[in-house]
């Protein structure tokens, strides 16, 4: 059994190439789909150059919407979601995320950075359920409501679904991994504003889906 890797990407030209290169070379990944979510940089070109299938959205749909577009354009039973801004991704990280779902043990795995950078390690220790690195069975994904409009609430949607349905997931440590923070991408002020927008989208999803 193989998996499709779906990478939602909004202006990630600087990092998308390496993420695609690493995950595309994994033996159990049959296809890498990068969904450029209204990007205005060279995300799509860099992703194509590194062998990804690219879906270019003319309008930004938000993270959940981009992931959903990728889901609609593949057929594998197992999906691996990765962020486009990962630092230090290796083939072993991909294997550790995929194996619990590929071997039928679990319906979802969730990757948590460890021994990466203090800032991103801490953030994920505080809120591991927000991690964007997950392998998931398509059957489970099909039951999660509002993925397409969840934006940054998508991780909350996935986590809440497994909790509400008593589905045991596999937490996977991702050693020596991090991601580029918003403040590093956009500068301190714009990065902080983007972070607030992210938290608002998460709260908005929570308010709209209280249980
Ligand atoms: O409107 C958006 C916002 C984010 N992303 C992607 O979702 C992932 C996580 O977003 P971000 O890096 O902003 O969040 P962080 O990892 O900083 O929490 C990255 O691959 C982004 O490119 C997206 O596709 N559309
Ligand atoms: O780690 C975190 O605190 C946030 C924000 O990371 P940044 O420091 O803004 O890159 O990132 C996590 O949460 C996001 C929202 O759910 C997810 O999109 C990311 O995949 C996840 O790493």
Coordinates of N, CA and C and ligand atoms in Angstrom, one line a residue:
X1 N 0.9 -1.2 0.0 CA 0.0 0.0 0.0 C 0.9 1.2 0.0
X2 N 0.5 2.3 -0.8 CA 1.3 3.5 -0.8 C 0.5 4.7 -0.4
X3 N 1.2 5.8 -0.2 CA 0.5 7.0 0.3 C 0.7 8.2 -0.7
X4 N -0.2 9.1 -0.6 CA 0.0 10.4 -1.4 C 0.4 11.4 -0.3
X5 N 1.4 12.2 -0.6 CA 1.8 13.3 0.3 C 1.2 14.6 -0.2
X6 N 0.4 15.3 0.6 CA -0.2 16.5 0.2 C 0.4 17.7 1.1
X7 N 0.9 18.7 0.4 CA 1.6 19.8 1.0 C 0.9 21.1 0.7
X8 N 0.1 21.7 1.7 CA -0.4 23.0 1.5 C 0.7 24.0 1.5
X9 N 0.7 25.0 0.6 CA 1.8 25.9 0.6 C 1.3 27.3 0.2
X10 N 1.7 28.2 1.0 CA 1.3 29.7 0.8 C 2.6 30.4 0.8
X11 N 3.2 30.8 -0.4 CA 4.4 31.6 -0.5 C 5.6 30.9 0.3
X12 N 5.8 29.6 -0.1 CA 6.9 28.8 0.5 C 8.0 28.5 -0.4
X13 N 8.2 29.3 -1.4 CA 9.3 29.0 -2.4 C 10.6 28.7 -1.8
X14 N 10.9 29.3 -0.7 CA 12.3 29.1 -0.1 C 12.5 27.7 0.5
X15 N 11.4 27.0 0.9 CA 11.6 25.8 1.6 C 10.9 24.6 0.9
X16 N 10.0 24.8 0.0 CA 9.2 23.7 -0.6 C 10.0 22.7 -1.3
X17 N 11.1 23.2 -2.0 CA 11.9 22.3 -2.8 C 12.5 21.1 -2.0
X18 N 13.1 21.4 -0.9 CA 13.7 20.3 -0.1 C 12.7 19.4 0.5
X19 N 11.5 19.9 0.9 CA 10.5 19.1 1.5 C 10.0 18.1 0.4
X20 N 9.7 18.6 -0.8 CA 9.3 17.7 -1.9 C 10.3 16.7 -2.2
X21 N 11.6 17.1 -2.3 CA 12.7 16.2 -2.7 C 12.7 15.0 -1.7
X22 N 12.7 15.3 -0.4 CA 12.9 14.3 0.6 C 11.7 13.3 0.6
X23 N 10.5 13.9 0.6 CA 9.3 13.0 0.7 C 9.0 12.2 -0.6
X24 N 9.4 12.8 -1.7 CA 9.2 12.2 -3.0 C 10.0 10.9 -3.2
X25 N 11.2 10.9 -2.5 CA 12.1 9.8 -2.6 C 11.8 8.7 -1.7
X26 N 10.7 8.8 -0.9 CA 10.4 7.8 0.1 C 9.7 6.6 -0.6
X27 N 10.1 5.4 -0.3 CA 9.6 4.2 -1.1 C 8.1 4.0 -1.0
X28 N 7.5 4.5 0.0 CA 6.0 4.3 0.1 C 5.2 5.5 -0.3
X29 N 5.8 6.5 -0.8 CA 5.1 7.7 -1.3 C 4.9 7.6 -2.8
X30 N 3.7 7.4 -3.3 CA 3.5 7.3 -4.8 C 3.4 8.6 -5.5
X31 N 3.0 9.7 -4.8 CA 2.8 11.0 -5.4 C 2.9 12.1 -4.4
X32 N 3.5 13.2 -4.8 CA 3.5 14.4 -3.9 C 2.7 15.5 -4.6
X33 N 1.7 16.0 -3.9 CA 0.8 17.0 -4.4 C 1.1 18.3 -3.6
X34 N 1.5 19.3 -4.3 CA 1.7 20.6 -3.6 C 0.5 21.5 -4.0
X35 N -0.2 22.0 -3.1 CA -1.3 22.9 -3.4 C -0.9 24.3 -3.1
X36 N -0.6 25.1 -4.1 CA -0.2 26.5 -3.9 C -1.5 27.3 -3.7
X37 N -1.5 27.8 -2.5 CA -2.8 28.4 -2.0 C -2.9 29.9 -2.2
X38 N -2.9 30.2 -3.6 CA -2.9 31.6 -3.9 C -1.5 32.3 -3.7
X39 N -0.5 31.5 -3.8 CA 0.9 32.0 -3.6 C 1.2 33.0 -4.7
X40 N 2.0 34.0 -4.3 CA 2.5 35.0 -5.3 C 4.0 35.0 -5.5
X41 N 4.6 33.9 -4.9 CA 6.1 33.8 -5.2 C 6.3 32.6 -6.1
X42 N 7.5 32.0 -6.0 CA 7.8 30.9 -7.0 C 7.5 29.5 -6.4
X43 N 6.6 29.4 -5.5 CA 6.2 28.1 -4.8 C 5.9 27.0 -5.9
X44 N 5.1 27.4 -6.8 CA 4.6 26.4 -7.8 C 5.8 25.9 -8.7
X45 N 6.6 26.9 -9.1 CA 7.7 26.5 -10.0 C 8.7 25.6 -9.3
X46 N 9.0 26.0 -8.1 CA 10.0 25.2 -7.3 C 9.5 23.8 -7.0
X47 N 8.2 23.7 -6.7 CA 7.6 22.4 -6.4 C 7.7 21.5 -7.7
X48 N 7.3 22.1 -8.8 CA 7.3 21.4 -10.1 C 8.7 20.9 -10.4
X49 N 9.7 21.8 -10.2 CA 11.1 21.5 -10.5 C 11.6 20.3 -9.7
X50 N 11.0 20.1 -8.6 CA 11.4 19.0 -7.7 C 10.5 17.8 -7.8
X51 N 9.6 17.8 -8.8 CA 8.9 16.6 -9.1 C 7.5 16.4 -8.5
X52 N 7.0 17.5 -8.0 CA 5.6 17.5 -7.4 C 4.6 17.7 -8.4
X53 N 3.4 17.2 -8.3 CA 2.2 17.6 -9.0 C 1.7 18.8 -8.3
X54 N 1.5 19.9 -9.0 CA 1.1 21.2 -8.4 C -0.3 21.6 -8.8
X55 N -1.1 21.9 -7.7 CA -2.4 22.5 -8.0 C -2.3 24.0 -7.6
X56 N -2.5 24.8 -8.5 CA -2.4 26.3 -8.3 C -3.8 26.9 -8.1
X57 N -4.1 27.3 -6.8 CA -5.3 28.0 -6.5 C -5.2 29.4 -6.8
X58 N -6.2 30.0 -7.5 CA -6.1 31.4 -7.9 C -6.4 32.3 -6.6
X59 N -7.3 31.7 -5.8 CA -7.7 32.4 -4.6 C -7.2 31.6 -3.3
X60 N -6.8 32.3 -2.3 CA -6.3 31.6 -1.1 C -7.5 31.0 -0.4
X61 N -7.4 29.7 -0.1 CA -8.6 29.0 0.5 C -8.2 28.7 2.0
X62 N -7.0 29.1 2.4 CA -6.6 28.7 3.8 C -6.1 27.3 3.8
X63 N -5.3 27.0 4.9 CA -4.7 25.7 5.0 C -5.6 24.5 4.8
X64 N -6.7 24.5 5.5 CA -7.7 23.4 5.4 C -8.2 23.3 4.0
X65 N -8.5 24.4 3.4 CA -9.1 24.4 2.0 C -8.1 23.9 1.0
X66 N -6.8 24.2 1.2 CA -5.7 23.8 0.3 C -5.6 22.3 0.5
X67 N -5.6 21.8 1.7 CA -5.4 20.3 2.0 C -6.6 19.6 1.3
X68 N -7.8 20.2 1.4 CA -9.0 19.5 0.8 C -8.9 19.4 -0.7
X69 N -8.3 20.5 -1.3 CA -8.2 20.4 -2.8 C -7.2 19.3 -3.2
X70 N -6.2 19.1 -2.4 CA -5.2 18.1 -2.7 C -5.9 16.7 -2.5
X71 N -6.7 16.6 -1.5 CA -7.4 15.3 -1.2 C -8.3 14.9 -2.3
X72 N -9.0 15.9 -2.9 CA -9.9 15.7 -4.0 C -9.2 15.2 -5.3
X73 N -7.8 15.4 -5.3 CA -7.2 15.1 -6.6 C -6.3 13.9 -6.5
X74 N -6.5 13.1 -5.5 CA -5.8 11.8 -5.4 C -6.7 10.7 -4.9
X75 N -6.2 9.4 -5.0 CA -7.1 8.3 -4.7 C -6.5 7.3 -3.6
X76 N -5.3 7.5 -3.2 CA -4.7 6.5 -2.3 C -5.5 6.5 -1.0
X77 N -5.5 5.4 -0.3 CA -6.2 5.2 1.0 C -5.5 5.9 2.1
X78 N -4.2 6.2 1.9 CA -3.4 6.8 3.0 C -2.9 8.2 2.5
X79 N -3.0 9.2 3.3 CA -2.6 10.5 3.0 C -1.6 11.0 4.0
X80 N -0.4 11.5 3.6 CA 0.5 12.1 4.5 C 0.5 13.6 4.2
X81 N 0.1 14.4 5.3 CA 0.1 15.8 5.2 C 1.4 16.3 5.8
X82 N 2.1 17.2 5.1 CA 3.3 17.9 5.6 C 3.2 19.4 5.3
X83 N 3.8 20.2 6.2 CA 3.9 21.6 5.9 C 5.0 21.8 4.9
X84 N 4.9 23.0 4.3 CA 5.9 23.3 3.2 C 7.1 24.0 3.8
X85 N 7.1 24.3 5.1 CA 8.2 25.1 5.6 C 9.1 24.3 6.6
X86 N 9.0 23.0 6.5 CA 9.8 22.2 7.4 C 11.3 22.3 7.2
X87 N 12.0 22.2 8.3 CA 13.5 22.3 8.3 C 14.0 20.9 8.9
X88 N 14.9 20.3 8.1 CA 15.5 19.1 8.7 C 14.7 17.8 8.4
X89 N 13.7 17.8 7.5 CA 12.9 16.6 7.2 C 13.9 15.5 6.6
X90 N 13.7 14.3 7.1 CA 14.5 13.2 6.5 C 13.6 12.0 6.2
X91 N 14.2 11.1 5.4 CA 13.4 9.9 5.0 C 12.9 9.1 6.2
X92 N 13.6 9.2 7.3 CA 13.2 8.4 8.5 C 12.0 9.1 9.2
X93 N 11.9 10.4 9.1 CA 10.8 11.1 9.6 C 9.5 10.7 8.8
X94 N 9.7 10.6 7.5 CA 8.6 10.2 6.6 C 8.1 8.8 7.0
X95 N 9.1 7.9 7.1 CA 8.8 6.5 7.5 C 8.1 6.4 8.8
X96 N 8.6 7.1 9.8 CA 8.0 7.1 11.2 C 6.6 7.6 11.2
X97 N 6.3 8.6 10.4 CA 4.9 9.1 10.3 C 4.0 8.1 9.6
X98 N 4.5 7.5 8.5 CA 3.7 6.6 7.6 C 3.5 5.2 8.2
X99 N 4.5 4.7 8.8 CA 4.5 3.2 9.2 C 3.3 2.8 10.0
X100 N 2.9 3.6 11.1 CA 1.8 3.1 12.0 C 0.5 3.0 11.2
X101 N 0.4 3.8 10.1 CA -0.9 3.8 9.4 C -0.8 2.8 8.2
X102 N 0.4 2.7 7.6 CA 0.6 1.8 6.5 C 0.5 0.3 7.0
X103 N 1.0 0.1 8.3 CA 0.9 -1.3 8.7 C -0.5 -1.6 9.4
X104 N -1.4 -0.7 9.4 CA -2.7 -0.9 9.8 C -2.9 -0.8 11.3
X105 N -1.9 -0.4 12.0 CA -2.0 -0.2 13.5 C -2.9 0.9 13.9
X106 N -2.8 2.0 13.2 CA -3.5 3.2 13.6 C -4.1 3.9 12.4
X107 N -5.2 4.7 12.6 CA -5.8 5.4 11.6 C -5.2 6.8 11.3
X108 N -4.3 7.2 12.3 CA -3.7 8.6 12.2 C -2.4 8.6 13.0
X109 N -1.4 9.2 12.5 CA -0.2 9.5 13.2 C 0.0 11.0 13.3
X110 N 0.7 11.5 14.3 CA 0.8 12.9 14.5 C 2.3 13.2 14.9
X111 N 3.0 14.0 14.1 CA 4.4 14.2 14.3 C 4.6 15.4 15.2
X112 N 5.5 15.3 16.2 CA 5.8 16.4 17.1 C 7.3 16.6 17.1
X113 N 7.7 17.9 16.8 CA 9.2 18.2 16.7 C 9.8 17.9 18.1
X114 N 11.0 17.4 18.1 CA 11.8 17.3 19.4 C 13.3 17.5 19.1
X115 N 14.0 18.1 20.0 CA 15.4 18.4 19.9 C 15.7 19.2 18.6
X116 N 14.6 20.0 18.1 CA 14.9 20.8 16.9 C 15.4 22.1 17.4
X117 N 14.5 23.1 17.3 CA 14.8 24.4 17.9 C 13.9 24.7 19.1
X118 N 14.5 25.3 20.1 CA 13.7 25.5 21.4 C 12.4 26.1 21.1
X119 N 12.3 27.1 20.3 CA 11.0 27.8 20.1 C 9.9 26.9 19.5
X120 N 10.3 26.2 18.4 CA 9.3 25.4 17.8 C 9.0 24.1 18.6
X121 N 10.1 23.6 19.3 CA 9.8 22.4 20.2 C 8.8 22.8 21.2
X122 N 9.1 24.0 21.8 CA 8.2 24.4 23.0 C 6.8 24.6 22.5
X123 N 6.6 25.2 21.3 CA 5.2 25.5 20.8 C 4.5 24.1 20.6
X124 N 5.2 23.1 20.1 CA 4.6 21.8 19.9 C 4.4 21.0 21.2
X125 N 5.2 21.3 22.2 CA 5.0 20.6 23.4 C 3.8 21.2 24.1
X126 N 3.6 22.5 23.9 CA 2.4 23.1 24.5 C 1.1 22.7 23.8
X127 N 1.2 22.7 22.5 CA 0.0 22.3 21.7 C 0.3 21.3 20.6
X128 N 0.6 20.0 21.0 CA 1.0 19.0 20.0 C -0.1 18.8 19.0
X129 N -1.4 19.0 19.4 CA -2.5 18.6 18.5 C -2.5 19.6 17.3
X130 N -1.7 20.7 17.4 CA -1.7 21.6 16.3 C -0.8 21.2 15.2
X131 N -0.1 20.1 15.4 CA 1.0 19.7 14.4 C 0.3 19.4 13.0
X132 N 1.0 19.9 12.0 CA 0.5 19.7 10.6 C 1.1 18.5 10.0
X133 N 2.0 17.8 10.7 CA 2.6 16.6 10.1 C 1.8 15.3 10.6
X134 N 1.0 14.8 9.6 CA 0.2 13.7 10.0 C 0.0 12.7 8.8
X135 N 0.0 11.4 9.2 CA -0.5 10.4 8.2 C -1.9 10.0 8.6
X136 N -2.8 9.9 7.6 CA -4.2 9.7 8.0 C -4.9 8.8 6.9
X137 N -5.7 7.8 7.4 CA -6.5 7.0 6.5 C -7.6 7.9 5.9
X138 N -7.8 7.8 4.6 CA -8.8 8.6 3.8 C -10.2 8.4 4.4
X139 N -10.5 7.2 4.8 CA -11.9 6.9 5.4 C -12.1 7.9 6.6
X140 N -11.1 8.1 7.4 CA -11.3 9.0 8.6 C -11.4 10.4 8.1
X141 N -10.6 10.8 7.1 CA -10.6 12.2 6.6 C -12.0 12.5 6.0
X142 N -12.6 11.5 5.4 CA -13.9 11.8 4.7 C -15.0 12.1 5.7
X143 N -14.8 11.7 7.0 CA -15.8 11.9 8.0 C -15.6 13.2 8.8
X144 N -14.5 13.9 8.5 CA -14.3 15.2 9.2 C -15.0 16.3 8.5
X145 N -15.9 17.0 9.2 CA -16.7 18.0 8.5 C -15.9 19.3 8.4
X146 N -16.3 20.1 7.4 CA -15.8 21.5 7.2 C -14.3 21.6 7.0
X147 N -13.7 20.5 6.6 CA -12.2 20.6 6.3 C -12.0 21.8 5.3
X148 N -12.9 21.9 4.3 CA -12.7 22.8 3.2 C -12.7 24.3 3.7
X149 N -13.4 24.5 4.8 CA -13.5 25.9 5.2 C -12.8 26.1 6.6
X150 N -12.0 25.2 7.0 CA -11.5 25.2 8.4 C -10.3 26.1 8.5
X151 N -9.6 26.4 7.3 CA -8.4 27.3 7.3 C -7.4 26.8 8.4
X152 N -6.9 27.6 9.3 CA -6.0 27.0 10.3 C -6.7 26.2 11.4
X153 N -8.0 26.1 11.3 CA -8.7 25.3 12.2 C -8.6 23.8 11.9
X154 N -7.9 23.5 10.8 CA -7.9 22.1 10.3 C -7.3 21.1 11.3
X155 N -6.3 21.5 12.0 CA -5.7 20.6 12.9 C -6.6 20.4 14.1
X156 N -7.3 21.4 14.5 CA -8.3 21.3 15.6 C -9.4 20.3 15.1
X157 N -9.8 20.5 13.9 CA -10.9 19.6 13.3 C -10.4 18.2 13.4
X158 N -9.2 17.9 13.0 CA -8.7 16.5 12.9 C -8.6 15.9 14.4
X159 N -8.0 16.8 15.2 CA -7.8 16.3 16.6 C -9.1 16.1 17.3
X160 N -10.1 17.0 17.1 CA -11.3 16.9 17.8 C -12.1 15.6 17.3
X161 N -12.0 15.3 16.0 CA -12.7 14.2 15.4 C -12.2 12.9 16.1
X162 N -10.8 12.8 16.2 CA -10.3 11.5 16.8 C -10.7 11.4 18.3
X163 N -10.7 12.6 18.9 CA -11.0 12.6 20.4 C -12.5 12.2 20.6
X164 N -13.4 12.8 19.8 CA -14.8 12.6 19.9 C -15.2 11.2 19.6
X165 N -14.3 10.5 18.8 CA -14.7 9.1 18.3 C -13.7 8.1 19.0
X166 N -13.1 8.6 20.0 CA -12.2 7.6 20.8 C -11.2 6.9 19.9
X167 N -10.7 7.6 18.9 CA -9.7 6.9 18.0 C -8.3 7.1 18.5
X168 N -7.6 6.0 18.8 CA -6.2 6.2 19.3 C -5.3 6.5 18.2
X169 N -4.5 7.6 18.4 CA -3.5 7.9 17.3 C -2.1 7.6 17.8
X170 N -1.2 7.6 16.8 CA 0.2 7.4 17.2 C 1.0 8.7 17.2
X171 N 1.4 9.1 18.3 CA 2.3 10.3 18.4 C 3.7 9.9 18.0
X172 N 4.3 10.7 17.0 CA 5.6 10.3 16.5 C 6.5 11.5 16.8
X173 N 7.6 11.2 17.5 CA 8.6 12.2 17.7 C 9.4 12.5 16.4
X174 N 9.6 13.7 16.1 CA 10.4 14.1 14.9 C 11.6 14.8 15.4
X175 N 12.7 14.1 15.7 CA 13.9 14.6 16.2 C 14.6 15.5 15.2
X176 N 15.3 16.6 15.7 CA 16.1 17.5 14.9 C 15.3 18.1 13.8
X177 N 14.0 18.3 14.0 CA 13.2 19.0 13.0 C 12.6 20.3 13.5
X178 N 12.3 21.2 12.6 CA 11.7 22.5 13.0 C 10.9 23.0 11.8
X179 N 10.4 24.2 11.9 CA 9.8 24.8 10.7 C 10.1 26.3 10.8
X180 N 10.0 27.0 9.6 CA 10.3 28.4 9.6 C 9.1 29.1 10.2
X181 N 9.4 29.9 11.2 CA 8.3 30.6 11.9 C 7.8 31.8 11.1
X182 N 6.6 32.2 11.4 CA 6.0 33.3 10.7 C 6.9 34.6 10.8
X183 N 7.4 34.9 12.0 CA 8.2 36.1 12.1 C 9.5 36.0 11.3
X184 N 10.0 34.8 11.0 CA 11.2 34.6 10.2 C 10.8 34.8 8.7
X185 N 9.6 34.4 8.4 CA 9.2 34.6 7.0 C 8.8 36.0 6.6
X186 N 8.1 36.7 7.6 CA 7.5 37.9 7.2 C 8.0 39.1 8.0
X187 N 9.0 38.9 8.9 CA 9.4 40.0 9.8 C 8.6 39.9 11.1
X188 N 9.1 40.6 12.1 CA 8.5 40.5 13.4 C 7.0 41.0 13.4
X189 N 6.8 42.2 12.9 CA 5.4 42.8 13.0 C 4.5 42.0 12.1
X190 N 4.8 41.8 10.8 CA 3.9 41.1 10.0 C 3.7 39.6 10.4
X191 N 4.8 39.1 10.9 CA 4.8 37.7 11.4 C 3.8 37.5 12.6
X192 N 3.9 38.5 13.5 CA 3.0 38.5 14.7 C 1.6 38.6 14.3
X193 N 1.3 39.5 13.3 CA 0.0 39.7 12.8 C -0.5 38.4 12.2
X194 N 0.3 37.7 11.4 CA -0.1 36.5 10.8 C -0.3 35.4 11.8
X195 N 0.5 35.5 12.9 CA 0.2 34.5 14.0 C -1.1 34.7 14.6
X196 N -1.4 36.0 14.9 CA -2.7 36.4 15.5 C -3.9 35.9 14.6
X197 N -3.7 36.1 13.2 CA -4.7 35.6 12.3 C -4.9 34.1 12.4
X198 N -3.8 33.4 12.5 CA -3.8 32.0 12.6 C -4.6 31.6 13.9
X199 N -4.3 32.2 15.0 CA -5.0 31.9 16.2 C -6.5 32.2 16.1
X200 N -6.8 33.3 15.4 CA -8.2 33.7 15.2 C -8.9 32.6 14.4
X201 N -8.2 32.1 13.3 CA -8.9 31.1 12.5 C -9.2 29.8 13.3
X202 N -8.3 29.5 14.2 CA -8.4 28.3 15.1 C -9.6 28.6 16.0
X203 N -9.7 29.7 16.7 CA -10.8 30.1 17.6 C -12.1 30.1 16.8
X204 N -12.1 30.7 15.6 CA -13.3 30.8 14.8 C -13.8 29.4 14.5
X205 N -12.9 28.5 14.2 CA -13.4 27.1 13.9 C -14.0 26.5 15.2
X206 N -13.3 26.8 16.3 CA -13.8 26.2 17.6 C -15.2 26.7 17.9
X207 N -15.4 28.1 17.7 CA -16.7 28.7 18.0 C -17.8 28.1 17.1
X208 N -17.4 27.9 15.8 CA -18.4 27.4 14.9 C -18.7 25.9 15.1
X209 N -17.7 25.2 15.7 CA -17.9 23.8 15.9 C -17.6 23.5 17.4
X210 N -18.6 23.8 18.2 CA -18.3 23.8 19.7 C -18.1 22.4 20.2
X211 N -18.6 21.4 19.5 CA -18.4 20.0 20.2 C -17.6 19.1 19.3
Ligands
LIG1 O1 -3.5 30.3 4.0 C1 -2.6 29.4 4.1 C2 -1.7 29.4 5.3 C3 -0.8 28.5 5.4 N1 -0.7 27.5 4.4 C4 0.3 26.4 4.6 O2 0.0 25.7 5.8 C5 1.3 25.3 6.4 C6 1.4 25.8 7.8 O3 1.2 27.2 7.7 P1 2.3 28.2 8.5 O4 3.6 27.8 8.1 O5 1.9 29.6 8.3 O6 2.0 27.8 9.9 P2 3.0 27.4 10.9 O7 3.7 26.2 10.4 O8 3.9 28.6 10.9 O9 2.2 27.2 12.0 C7 2.4 25.8 5.5 O10 2.8 24.8 4.6 C8 1.7 27.0 4.8 O11 2.3 27.3 3.6 C9 -1.6 27.4 3.4 O12 -1.5 26.5 2.5 N2 -2.5 28.4 3.2
LIG2 O1 3.8 25.5 16.2 C1 3.0 26.4 16.3 O2 2.8 27.1 17.3 C2 2.2 26.8 15.1 C3 2.8 28.1 14.6 O3 4.1 27.9 14.1 P1 4.9 29.2 13.6 O4 5.8 29.5 14.7 O5 3.9 30.3 13.3 O6 5.6 28.8 12.4 O7 2.3 25.8 14.1 C4 1.6 24.7 14.4 O8 0.2 25.1 14.3 C5 -0.4 25.5 13.1 C6 -1.8 25.8 13.2 O9 -2.5 24.6 13.6 C7 -0.1 24.3 12.0 O10 -0.6 24.8 10.8 C8 1.3 24.0 12.0 O11 1.5 22.8 11.1 C9 1.8 23.6 13.3 O12 3.3 23.4 13.3

